[in-house]
PDB file of C-alpha atoms in Angstrom:
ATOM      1  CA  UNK A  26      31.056   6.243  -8.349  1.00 61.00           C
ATOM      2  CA  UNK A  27      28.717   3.559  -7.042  1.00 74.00           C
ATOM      3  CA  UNK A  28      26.780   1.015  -9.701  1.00 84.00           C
ATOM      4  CA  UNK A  29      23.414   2.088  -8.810  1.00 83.00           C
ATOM      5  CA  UNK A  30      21.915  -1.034 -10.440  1.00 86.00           C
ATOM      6  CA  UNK A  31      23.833  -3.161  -8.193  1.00 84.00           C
ATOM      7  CA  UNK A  32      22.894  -1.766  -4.942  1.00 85.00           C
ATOM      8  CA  UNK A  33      19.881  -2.862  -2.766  1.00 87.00           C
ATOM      9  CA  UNK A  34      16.749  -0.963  -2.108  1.00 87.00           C
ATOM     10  CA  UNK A  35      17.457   0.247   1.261  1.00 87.00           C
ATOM     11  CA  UNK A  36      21.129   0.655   0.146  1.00 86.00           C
ATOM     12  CA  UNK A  37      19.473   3.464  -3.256  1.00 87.00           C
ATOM     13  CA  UNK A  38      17.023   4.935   0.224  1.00 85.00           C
ATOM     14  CA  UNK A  39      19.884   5.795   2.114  1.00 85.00           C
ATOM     15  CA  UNK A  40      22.714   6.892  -0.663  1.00 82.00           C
ATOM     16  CA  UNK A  41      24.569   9.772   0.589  1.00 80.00           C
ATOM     17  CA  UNK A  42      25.896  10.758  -3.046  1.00 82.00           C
ATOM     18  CA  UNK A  43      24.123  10.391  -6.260  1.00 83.00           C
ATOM     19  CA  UNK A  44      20.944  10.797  -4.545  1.00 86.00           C
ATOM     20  CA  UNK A  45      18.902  11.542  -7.279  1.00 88.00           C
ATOM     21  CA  UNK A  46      20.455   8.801  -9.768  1.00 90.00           C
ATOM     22  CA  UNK A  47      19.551   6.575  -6.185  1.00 88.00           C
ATOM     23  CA  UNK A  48      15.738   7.902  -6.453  1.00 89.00           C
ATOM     24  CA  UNK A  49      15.120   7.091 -10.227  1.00 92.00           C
ATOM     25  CA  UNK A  50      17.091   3.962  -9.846  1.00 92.00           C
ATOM     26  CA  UNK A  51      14.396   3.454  -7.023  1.00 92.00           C
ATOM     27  CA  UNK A  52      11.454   4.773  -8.647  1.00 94.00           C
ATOM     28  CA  UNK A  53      12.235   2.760 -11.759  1.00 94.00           C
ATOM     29  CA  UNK A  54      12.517  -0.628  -9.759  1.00 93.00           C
ATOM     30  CA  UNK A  55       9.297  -0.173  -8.190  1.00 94.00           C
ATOM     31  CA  UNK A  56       6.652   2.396  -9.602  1.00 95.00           C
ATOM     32  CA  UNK A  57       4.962   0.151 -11.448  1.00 94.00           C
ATOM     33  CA  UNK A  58       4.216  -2.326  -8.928  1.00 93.00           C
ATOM     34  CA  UNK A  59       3.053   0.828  -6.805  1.00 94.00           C
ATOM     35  CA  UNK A  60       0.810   1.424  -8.866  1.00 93.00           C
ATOM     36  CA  UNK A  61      -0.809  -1.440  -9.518  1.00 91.00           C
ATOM     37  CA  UNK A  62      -1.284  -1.714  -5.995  1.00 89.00           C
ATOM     38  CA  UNK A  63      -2.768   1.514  -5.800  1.00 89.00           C
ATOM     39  CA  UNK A  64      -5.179   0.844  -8.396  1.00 88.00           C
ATOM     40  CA  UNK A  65      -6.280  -2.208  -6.904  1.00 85.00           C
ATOM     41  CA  UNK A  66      -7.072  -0.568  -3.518  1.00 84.00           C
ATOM     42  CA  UNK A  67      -8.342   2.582  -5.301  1.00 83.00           C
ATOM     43  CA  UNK A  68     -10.394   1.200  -8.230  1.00 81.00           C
ATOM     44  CA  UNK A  69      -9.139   4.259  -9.417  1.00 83.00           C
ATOM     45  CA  UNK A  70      -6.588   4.581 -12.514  1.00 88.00           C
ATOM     46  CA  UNK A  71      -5.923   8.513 -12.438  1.00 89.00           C
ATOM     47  CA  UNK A  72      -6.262   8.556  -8.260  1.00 90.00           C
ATOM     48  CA  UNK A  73      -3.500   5.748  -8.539  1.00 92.00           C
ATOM     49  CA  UNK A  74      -1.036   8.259 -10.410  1.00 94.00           C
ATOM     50  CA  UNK A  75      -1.681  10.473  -8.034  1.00 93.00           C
ATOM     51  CA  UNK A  76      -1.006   7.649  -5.305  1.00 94.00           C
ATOM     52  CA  UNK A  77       2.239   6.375  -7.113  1.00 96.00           C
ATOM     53  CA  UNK A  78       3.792   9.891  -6.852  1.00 96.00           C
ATOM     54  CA  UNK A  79       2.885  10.616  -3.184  1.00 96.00           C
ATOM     55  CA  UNK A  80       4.278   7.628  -2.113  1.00 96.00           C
ATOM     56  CA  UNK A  81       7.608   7.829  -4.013  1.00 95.00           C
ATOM     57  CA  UNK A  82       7.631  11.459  -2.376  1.00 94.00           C
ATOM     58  CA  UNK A  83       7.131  10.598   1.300  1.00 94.00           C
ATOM     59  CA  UNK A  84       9.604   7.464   0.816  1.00 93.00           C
ATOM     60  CA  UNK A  85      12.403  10.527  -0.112  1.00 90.00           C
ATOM     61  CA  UNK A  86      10.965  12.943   2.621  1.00 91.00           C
ATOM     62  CA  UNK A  87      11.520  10.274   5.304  1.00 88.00           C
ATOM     63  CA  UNK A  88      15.102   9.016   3.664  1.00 84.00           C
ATOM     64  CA  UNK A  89      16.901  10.450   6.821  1.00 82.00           C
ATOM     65  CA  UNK A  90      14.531   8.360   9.417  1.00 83.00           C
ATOM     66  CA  UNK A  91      14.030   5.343   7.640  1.00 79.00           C
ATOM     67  CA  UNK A  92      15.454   1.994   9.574  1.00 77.00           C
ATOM     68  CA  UNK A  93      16.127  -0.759   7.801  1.00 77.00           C
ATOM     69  CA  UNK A  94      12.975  -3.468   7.668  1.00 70.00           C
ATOM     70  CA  UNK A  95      13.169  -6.878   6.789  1.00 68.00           C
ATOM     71  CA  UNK A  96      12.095  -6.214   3.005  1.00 86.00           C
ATOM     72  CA  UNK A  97      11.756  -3.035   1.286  1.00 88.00           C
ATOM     73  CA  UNK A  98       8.870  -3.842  -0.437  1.00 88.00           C
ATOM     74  CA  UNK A  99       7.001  -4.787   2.930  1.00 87.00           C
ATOM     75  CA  UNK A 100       7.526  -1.096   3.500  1.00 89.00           C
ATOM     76  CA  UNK A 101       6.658   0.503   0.647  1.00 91.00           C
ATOM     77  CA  UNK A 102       3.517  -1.546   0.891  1.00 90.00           C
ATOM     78  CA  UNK A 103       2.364   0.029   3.909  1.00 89.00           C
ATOM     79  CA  UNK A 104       3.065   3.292   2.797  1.00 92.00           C
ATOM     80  CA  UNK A 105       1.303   2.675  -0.386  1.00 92.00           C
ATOM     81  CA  UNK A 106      -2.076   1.609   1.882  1.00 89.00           C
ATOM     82  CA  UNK A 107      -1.805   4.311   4.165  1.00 90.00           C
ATOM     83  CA  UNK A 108      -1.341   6.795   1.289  1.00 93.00           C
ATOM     84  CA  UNK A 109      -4.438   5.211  -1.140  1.00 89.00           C
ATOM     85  CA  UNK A 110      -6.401   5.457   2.660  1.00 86.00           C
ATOM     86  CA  UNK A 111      -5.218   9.287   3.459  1.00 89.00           C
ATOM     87  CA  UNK A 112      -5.861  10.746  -0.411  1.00 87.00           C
ATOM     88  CA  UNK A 113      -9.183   8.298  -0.780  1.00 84.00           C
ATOM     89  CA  UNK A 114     -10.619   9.823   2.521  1.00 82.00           C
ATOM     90  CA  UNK A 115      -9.630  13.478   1.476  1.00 81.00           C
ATOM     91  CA  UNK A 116     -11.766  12.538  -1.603  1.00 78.00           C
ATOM     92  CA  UNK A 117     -14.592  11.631   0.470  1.00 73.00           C
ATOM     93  CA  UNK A 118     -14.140   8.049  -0.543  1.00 65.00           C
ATOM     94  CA  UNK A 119     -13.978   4.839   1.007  1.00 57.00           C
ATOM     95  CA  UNK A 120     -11.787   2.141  -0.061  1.00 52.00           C
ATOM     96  CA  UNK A 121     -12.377  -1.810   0.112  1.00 55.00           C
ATOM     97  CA  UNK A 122     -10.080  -1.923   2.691  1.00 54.00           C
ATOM     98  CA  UNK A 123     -11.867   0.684   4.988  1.00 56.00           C
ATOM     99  CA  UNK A 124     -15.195  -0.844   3.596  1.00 57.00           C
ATOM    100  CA  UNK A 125     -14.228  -3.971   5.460  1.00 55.00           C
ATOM    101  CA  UNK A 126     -13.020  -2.394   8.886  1.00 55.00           C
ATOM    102  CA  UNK A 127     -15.961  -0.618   9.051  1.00 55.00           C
ATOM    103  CA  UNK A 128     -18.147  -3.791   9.315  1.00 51.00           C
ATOM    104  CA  UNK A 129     -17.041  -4.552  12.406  1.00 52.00           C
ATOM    105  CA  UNK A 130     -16.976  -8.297  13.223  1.00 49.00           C
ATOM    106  CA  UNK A 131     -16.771  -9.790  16.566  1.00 50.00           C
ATOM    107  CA  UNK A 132     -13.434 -11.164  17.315  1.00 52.00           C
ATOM    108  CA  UNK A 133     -15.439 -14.323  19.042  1.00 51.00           C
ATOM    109  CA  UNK A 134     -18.937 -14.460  18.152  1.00 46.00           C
ATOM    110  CA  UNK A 135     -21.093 -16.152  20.468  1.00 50.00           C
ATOM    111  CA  UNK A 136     -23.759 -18.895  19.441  1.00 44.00           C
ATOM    112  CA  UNK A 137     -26.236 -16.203  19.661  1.00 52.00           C
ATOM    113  CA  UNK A 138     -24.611 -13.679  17.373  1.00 60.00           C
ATOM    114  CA  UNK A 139     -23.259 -16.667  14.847  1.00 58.00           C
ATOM    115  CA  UNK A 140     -25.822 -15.530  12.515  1.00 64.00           C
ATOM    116  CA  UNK A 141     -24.793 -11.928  12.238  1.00 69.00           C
ATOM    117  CA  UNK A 142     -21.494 -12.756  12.303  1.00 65.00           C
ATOM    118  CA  UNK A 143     -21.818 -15.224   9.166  1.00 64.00           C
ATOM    119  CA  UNK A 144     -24.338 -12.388   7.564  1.00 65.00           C
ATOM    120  CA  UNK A 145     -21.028  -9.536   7.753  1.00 69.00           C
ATOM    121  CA  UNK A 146     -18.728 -12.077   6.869  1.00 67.00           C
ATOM    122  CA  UNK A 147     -20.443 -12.706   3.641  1.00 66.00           C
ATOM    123  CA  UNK A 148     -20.796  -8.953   3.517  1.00 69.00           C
ATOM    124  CA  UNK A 149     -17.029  -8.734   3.674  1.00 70.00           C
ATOM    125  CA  UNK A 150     -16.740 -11.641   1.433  1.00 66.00           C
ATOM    126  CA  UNK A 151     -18.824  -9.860  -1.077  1.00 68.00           C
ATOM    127  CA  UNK A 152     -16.616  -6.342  -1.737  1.00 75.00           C
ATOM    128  CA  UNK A 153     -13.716  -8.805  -2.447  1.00 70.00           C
ATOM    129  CA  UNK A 154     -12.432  -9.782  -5.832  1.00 70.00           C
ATOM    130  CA  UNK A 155     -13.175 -13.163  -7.366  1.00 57.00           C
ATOM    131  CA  UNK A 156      -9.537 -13.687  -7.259  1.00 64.00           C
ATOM    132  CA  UNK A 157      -9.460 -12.931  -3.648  1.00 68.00           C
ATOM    133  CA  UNK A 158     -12.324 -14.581  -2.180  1.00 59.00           C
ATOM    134  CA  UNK A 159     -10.533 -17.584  -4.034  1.00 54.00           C
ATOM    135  CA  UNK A 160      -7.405 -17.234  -1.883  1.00 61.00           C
ATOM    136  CA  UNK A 161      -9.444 -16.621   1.477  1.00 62.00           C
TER     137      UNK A 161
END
């Protein structure tokens, strides 16, 4: 029997036996962090259980498919984002990421749109967290 504890992410994603024990082991390592994520995208506590479970659910339905990425967590990111964007929109909702996309800068502003480019751009600047705006 294999020491779940001791085995990578992608090696618990891709266990052949003990696939279950693999999945908690999984789910334990990383639902918390999912969720946090998802609440941050969401602004949505109750959504973002919802979120957490659909993601740990498509991560097992696409065990079988899955190649091995760089990190594990670079994946599980994206499915978390896609997920929070797929439930959020099936709620009717837009989240800050979509809120953003939808402003639609100009890759290269010219002088005579530098105005409305700096207008979005504060507009964009503006659905972001103090925390975030910091890092930008």
């Amino acid at each position: 029997m294999v020491n779940l504890t001791s085995c990578s992410d992608w090696e618990l994603v891709t266990q052949k036996e003990n696939q279950s024990e693999a999945f908690a082991e999984l789910f334990g390592r990383h639902r918390n962090w999912v969720f946090r994520a998802a609440a941050g995208l969401a602004n949505d506590q109750y959504l973002a259980d919802d979120i957490t479970q659909e993601v740990f659910l498509r991560v097992y339905q696409q065990r079988n498919s899955l190649k091995k990425q760089a990190k594990f967590e670079t994946y599980l990111y994206r499915v978390t984002v896609n997920t929070t964007r797929e439930l959020m929109r099936k709620q009717g909702r837009q989240n800050k990421l979509d809120e953003i996309h939808d402003l639609h800068l100009p890759t290269e502003p010219g002088v005579e749109n530098r105005e409305t480019a700096i207008n979005r751009l504060e507009q964009v600047l503006s659905i972001l967290s103090k925390k975030q705006r910091e890092v930008i």
